[in-house]
Amino acid sequence: MTAIVNVFLKEGVLDPQGKATHHALNSLDFEGIKEVRIGKQIIVTLETQDKEKAEKEVKAMCETLLANTVIEEYTIEIA
Amino acid sequence: MTAIVNVFLKEGVLDPQGKATHHALNSLDFEGIKEVRIGKQIIVTLETQDKEKAEKEVKAMCETLLANTVIEEYTIEIA
């Protein structure tokens, strides 16, 4: 099974990487951009074929390593 | 409009960040992981309400700044 994990900074947490990208896009003459936010997408390929087990496992991975839950949120999609 | 851009390394390009995460997960006793690959997710909020225009604009951003098309692929989703 493949799990797609998206990790984002929580609302209100400053995103300097997004801000820098926003400025860079502006200096390349892209206009009409309100905001740019940058997150990580982590694709974990698991051996198990059990969807529930995969979801539980990946959630544990997020809590312990993949996301910093103090400042980040995550979503898990199992495919 | 909001554009969600996913940027990944192309198949066959070595992903050291993913490999390091894979090893870290193994040393935390997570088993049965085949592969970990890490990409970026960039969320661009645009002022325009024109879906086609937004898509065209974001594609140009990807080609010039957001993705390195030599080693990376990207997908664009307009919401």
mmCIF file of N, CA, C and O in Angstrom, chain B residues 28-76:
data_model
loop_
_atom_site.group_PDB
_atom_site.id
_atom_site.type_symbol
_atom_site.label_atom_id
_atom_site.label_comp_id
_atom_site.label_asym_id
_atom_site.label_seq_id
_atom_site.Cartn_x
_atom_site.Cartn_y
_atom_site.Cartn_z
ATOM 1 N N LEU B 28 13.499 3.442 14.448
ATOM 2 C CA LEU B 28 12.417 3.638 15.427
ATOM 3 C C LEU B 28 11.501 2.404 15.469
ATOM 4 O O LEU B 28 10.383 2.470 15.986
ATOM 5 N N ASP B 29 11.972 1.292 14.883
ATOM 6 C CA ASP B 29 11.244 0.006 14.910
ATOM 7 C C ASP B 29 9.992 -0.039 14.044
ATOM 8 O O ASP B 29 9.112 -0.873 14.269
ATOM 9 N N PHE B 30 9.890 0.827 13.056
ATOM 10 C CA PHE B 30 8.822 0.683 12.064
ATOM 11 C C PHE B 30 9.330 -0.297 11.018
ATOM 12 O O PHE B 30 10.422 -0.119 10.469
ATOM 13 N N GLU B 31 8.538 -1.337 10.780
ATOM 14 C CA GLU B 31 8.977 -2.367 9.838
ATOM 15 C C GLU B 31 8.061 -2.448 8.626
ATOM 16 O O GLU B 31 6.979 -1.872 8.617
ATOM 17 N N GLY B 32 8.519 -3.187 7.613
ATOM 18 C CA GLY B 32 7.670 -3.403 6.436
ATOM 19 C C GLY B 32 7.542 -2.176 5.547
ATOM 20 O O GLY B 32 6.559 -2.013 4.849
ATOM 21 N N ILE B 33 8.556 -1.307 5.579
ATOM 22 C CA ILE B 33 8.547 -0.138 4.696
ATOM 23 C C ILE B 33 9.379 -0.458 3.456
ATOM 24 O O ILE B 33 10.531 -0.871 3.573
ATOM 25 N N LYS B 34 8.786 -0.317 2.294
ATOM 26 C CA LYS B 34 9.508 -0.592 1.057
ATOM 27 C C LYS B 34 10.317 0.614 0.610
ATOM 28 O O LYS B 34 11.455 0.511 0.210
ATOM 29 N N GLU B 35 9.688 1.777 0.650
ATOM 30 C CA GLU B 35 10.356 2.965 0.138
ATOM 31 C C GLU B 35 9.737 4.227 0.759
ATOM 32 O O GLU B 35 8.544 4.247 1.081
ATOM 33 N N VAL B 36 10.568 5.248 0.904
ATOM 34 C CA VAL B 36 10.069 6.568 1.325
ATOM 35 C C VAL B 36 10.597 7.578 0.317
ATOM 36 O O VAL B 36 11.795 7.600 0.020
ATOM 37 N N ARG B 37 9.707 8.351 -0.233
ATOM 38 C CA ARG B 37 10.150 9.429 -1.134
ATOM 39 C C ARG B 37 9.543 10.743 -0.637
ATOM 40 O O ARG B 37 8.404 10.780 -0.179
ATOM 41 N N ILE B 38 10.329 11.805 -0.732
ATOM 42 C CA ILE B 38 9.877 13.091 -0.185
ATOM 43 C C ILE B 38 9.842 14.153 -1.275
ATOM 44 O O ILE B 38 10.796 14.303 -2.042
ATOM 45 N N GLY B 39 8.715 14.818 -1.365
ATOM 46 C CA GLY B 39 8.565 15.909 -2.320
ATOM 47 C C GLY B 39 8.093 17.163 -1.618
ATOM 48 O O GLY B 39 7.956 17.198 -0.392
ATOM 49 N N LYS B 40 7.851 18.193 -2.416
ATOM 50 C CA LYS B 40 7.351 19.455 -1.870
ATOM 51 C C LYS B 40 5.896 19.620 -2.277
ATOM 52 O O LYS B 40 5.499 19.217 -3.361
ATOM 53 N N GLN B 41 5.130 20.236 -1.408
ATOM 54 C CA GLN B 41 3.787 20.643 -1.804
ATOM 55 C C GLN B 41 3.707 22.159 -1.638
ATOM 56 O O GLN B 41 3.927 22.679 -0.554
ATOM 57 N N ILE B 42 3.427 22.838 -2.743
ATOM 58 C CA ILE B 42 3.404 24.297 -2.733
ATOM 59 C C ILE B 42 1.968 24.748 -2.977
ATOM 60 O O ILE B 42 1.355 24.349 -3.973
ATOM 61 N N ILE B 43 1.438 25.540 -2.063
ATOM 62 C CA ILE B 43 0.063 26.005 -2.201
ATOM 63 C C ILE B 43 0.091 27.486 -2.543
ATOM 64 O O ILE B 43 0.551 28.307 -1.750
ATOM 65 N N VAL B 44 -0.356 27.808 -3.753
ATOM 66 C CA VAL B 44 -0.324 29.191 -4.228
ATOM 67 C C VAL B 44 -1.758 29.707 -4.269
ATOM 68 O O VAL B 44 -2.611 29.133 -4.943
ATOM 69 N N THR B 45 -2.027 30.767 -3.527
ATOM 70 C CA THR B 45 -3.349 31.386 -3.557
ATOM 71 C C THR B 45 -3.295 32.567 -4.506
ATOM 72 O O THR B 45 -2.480 33.470 -4.342
ATOM 73 N N LEU B 46 -4.162 32.537 -5.532
ATOM 74 C CA LEU B 46 -4.152 33.575 -6.566
ATOM 75 C C LEU B 46 -5.393 34.441 -6.463
ATOM 76 O O LEU B 46 -6.447 33.993 -5.992
ATOM 77 N N GLU B 47 -5.253 35.675 -6.941
ATOM 78 C CA GLU B 47 -6.397 36.591 -6.911
ATOM 79 C C GLU B 47 -7.425 36.253 -7.990
ATOM 80 O O GLU B 47 -8.621 36.436 -7.803
ATOM 81 N N THR B 48 -6.942 35.763 -9.134
ATOM 82 C CA THR B 48 -7.841 35.509 -10.259
ATOM 83 C C THR B 48 -8.905 34.442 -9.935
ATOM 84 O O THR B 48 -8.656 33.540 -9.142
ATOM 85 N N GLN B 49 -10.075 34.578 -10.545
ATOM 86 C CA GLN B 49 -11.125 33.570 -10.376
ATOM 87 C C GLN B 49 -11.264 32.713 -11.640
ATOM 88 O O GLN B 49 -12.159 31.868 -11.735
ATOM 89 N N ASP B 50 -10.359 32.954 -12.601
ATOM 90 C CA ASP B 50 -10.406 32.268 -13.888
ATOM 91 C C ASP B 50 -9.521 31.020 -13.813
ATOM 92 O O ASP B 50 -8.311 31.104 -13.695
ATOM 93 N N LYS B 51 -10.168 29.848 -13.840
ATOM 94 C CA LYS B 51 -9.449 28.591 -13.624
ATOM 95 C C LYS B 51 -8.359 28.351 -14.674
ATOM 96 O O LYS B 51 -7.251 27.950 -14.347
ATOM 97 N N GLU B 52 -8.727 28.618 -15.938
ATOM 98 C CA GLU B 52 -7.764 28.380 -17.020
ATOM 99 C C GLU B 52 -6.547 29.280 -16.898
ATOM 100 O O GLU B 52 -5.413 28.850 -17.069
ATOM 101 N N LYS B 53 -6.824 30.568 -16.586
ATOM 102 C CA LYS B 53 -5.739 31.538 -16.427
ATOM 103 C C LYS B 53 -4.840 31.116 -15.255
ATOM 104 O O LYS B 53 -3.610 31.171 -15.358
ATOM 105 N N ALA B 54 -5.466 30.696 -14.178
ATOM 106 C CA ALA B 54 -4.709 30.277 -12.996
ATOM 107 C C ALA B 54 -3.802 29.107 -13.348
ATOM 108 O O ALA B 54 -2.622 29.097 -12.987
ATOM 109 N N GLU B 55 -4.338 28.140 -14.069
ATOM 110 C CA GLU B 55 -3.565 26.956 -14.422
ATOM 111 C C GLU B 55 -2.341 27.320 -15.275
ATOM 112 O O GLU B 55 -1.239 26.825 -15.037
ATOM 113 N N LYS B 56 -2.588 28.219 -16.252
ATOM 114 C CA LYS B 56 -1.521 28.647 -17.149
ATOM 115 C C LYS B 56 -0.416 29.372 -16.373
ATOM 116 O O LYS B 56 0.778 29.112 -16.562
ATOM 117 N N GLU B 57 -0.865 30.268 -15.485
ATOM 118 C CA GLU B 57 0.056 31.053 -14.655
ATOM 119 C C GLU B 57 0.907 30.133 -13.768
ATOM 120 O O GLU B 57 2.135 30.278 -13.705
ATOM 121 N N VAL B 58 0.256 29.196 -13.127
ATOM 122 C CA VAL B 58 0.972 28.322 -12.190
ATOM 123 C C VAL B 58 1.933 27.401 -12.944
ATOM 124 O O VAL B 58 3.024 27.105 -12.457
ATOM 125 N N LYS B 59 1.534 26.986 -14.147
ATOM 126 C CA LYS B 59 2.430 26.154 -14.960
ATOM 127 C C LYS B 59 3.712 26.942 -15.277
ATOM 128 O O LYS B 59 4.818 26.406 -15.169
ATOM 129 N N ALA B 60 3.541 28.221 -15.630
ATOM 130 C CA ALA B 60 4.710 29.070 -15.910
ATOM 131 C C ALA B 60 5.585 29.214 -14.661
ATOM 132 O O ALA B 60 6.815 29.197 -14.748
ATOM 133 N N MET B 61 4.945 29.346 -13.479
ATOM 134 C CA MET B 61 5.718 29.444 -12.222
ATOM 135 C C MET B 61 6.547 28.184 -11.995
ATOM 136 O O MET B 61 7.704 28.249 -11.572
ATOM 137 N N CYS B 62 5.927 27.029 -12.268
ATOM 138 C CA CYS B 62 6.631 25.759 -12.080
ATOM 139 C C CYS B 62 7.840 25.677 -12.994
ATOM 140 O O CYS B 62 8.928 25.299 -12.565
ATOM 141 N N GLU B 63 7.622 26.054 -14.259
ATOM 142 C CA GLU B 63 8.699 25.926 -15.240
ATOM 143 C C GLU B 63 9.865 26.863 -14.926
ATOM 144 O O GLU B 63 11.018 26.536 -15.194
ATOM 145 N N THR B 64 9.553 28.061 -14.379
ATOM 146 C CA THR B 64 10.629 29.026 -14.157
ATOM 147 C C THR B 64 11.238 28.957 -12.759
ATOM 148 O O THR B 64 12.411 29.272 -12.593
ATOM 149 N N LEU B 65 10.446 28.582 -11.760
ATOM 150 C CA LEU B 65 10.973 28.676 -10.396
ATOM 151 C C LEU B 65 10.691 27.476 -9.504
ATOM 152 O O LEU B 65 11.591 26.974 -8.835
ATOM 153 N N LEU B 66 9.445 27.003 -9.504
ATOM 154 C CA LEU B 66 9.056 26.054 -8.449
ATOM 155 C C LEU B 66 9.659 24.661 -8.611
ATOM 156 O O LEU B 66 9.912 23.991 -7.616
ATOM 157 N N ALA B 67 9.860 24.234 -9.851
ATOM 158 C CA ALA B 67 10.422 22.897 -10.059
ATOM 159 C C ALA B 67 11.691 22.974 -10.890
ATOM 160 O O ALA B 67 11.818 23.849 -11.743
ATOM 161 N N ASN B 68 12.609 22.091 -10.615
ATOM 162 C CA ASN B 68 13.793 21.930 -11.453
ATOM 163 C C ASN B 68 13.473 20.787 -12.412
ATOM 164 O O ASN B 68 13.588 19.606 -12.051
ATOM 165 N N THR B 69 13.060 21.134 -13.621
ATOM 166 C CA THR B 69 12.511 20.116 -14.531
ATOM 167 C C THR B 69 13.560 19.131 -15.054
ATOM 168 O O THR B 69 13.207 18.168 -15.709
ATOM 169 N N VAL B 70 14.827 19.384 -14.754
ATOM 170 C CA VAL B 70 15.850 18.400 -15.131
ATOM 171 C C VAL B 70 15.698 17.132 -14.274
ATOM 172 O O VAL B 70 15.780 16.013 -14.773
ATOM 173 N N ILE B 71 15.451 17.335 -12.991
ATOM 174 C CA ILE B 71 15.372 16.175 -12.090
ATOM 175 C C ILE B 71 14.005 16.014 -11.437
ATOM 176 O O ILE B 71 13.749 15.027 -10.769
ATOM 177 N N GLU B 72 13.116 16.996 -11.618
ATOM 178 C CA GLU B 72 11.840 16.945 -10.907
ATOM 179 C C GLU B 72 10.641 16.947 -11.859
ATOM 180 O O GLU B 72 10.706 17.483 -12.959
ATOM 181 N N GLU B 73 9.549 16.344 -11.352
ATOM 182 C CA GLU B 73 8.271 16.392 -12.055
ATOM 183 C C GLU B 73 7.278 17.145 -11.183
ATOM 184 O O GLU B 73 7.456 17.226 -9.972
ATOM 185 N N TYR B 74 6.229 17.668 -11.794
ATOM 186 C CA TYR B 74 5.233 18.333 -10.951
ATOM 187 C C TYR B 74 3.816 18.053 -11.439
ATOM 188 O O TYR B 74 3.607 17.729 -12.608
ATOM 189 N N THR B 75 2.881 18.154 -10.499
ATOM 190 C CA THR B 75 1.465 18.089 -10.856
ATOM 191 C C THR B 75 0.799 19.348 -10.316
ATOM 192 O O THR B 75 1.207 19.884 -9.282
ATOM 193 N N ILE B 76 -0.220 19.821 -11.048
ATOM 194 C CA ILE B 76 -0.948 21.024 -10.621
ATOM 195 C C ILE B 76 -2.413 20.670 -10.452
ATOM 196 O O ILE B 76 -2.998 20.001 -11.297
#
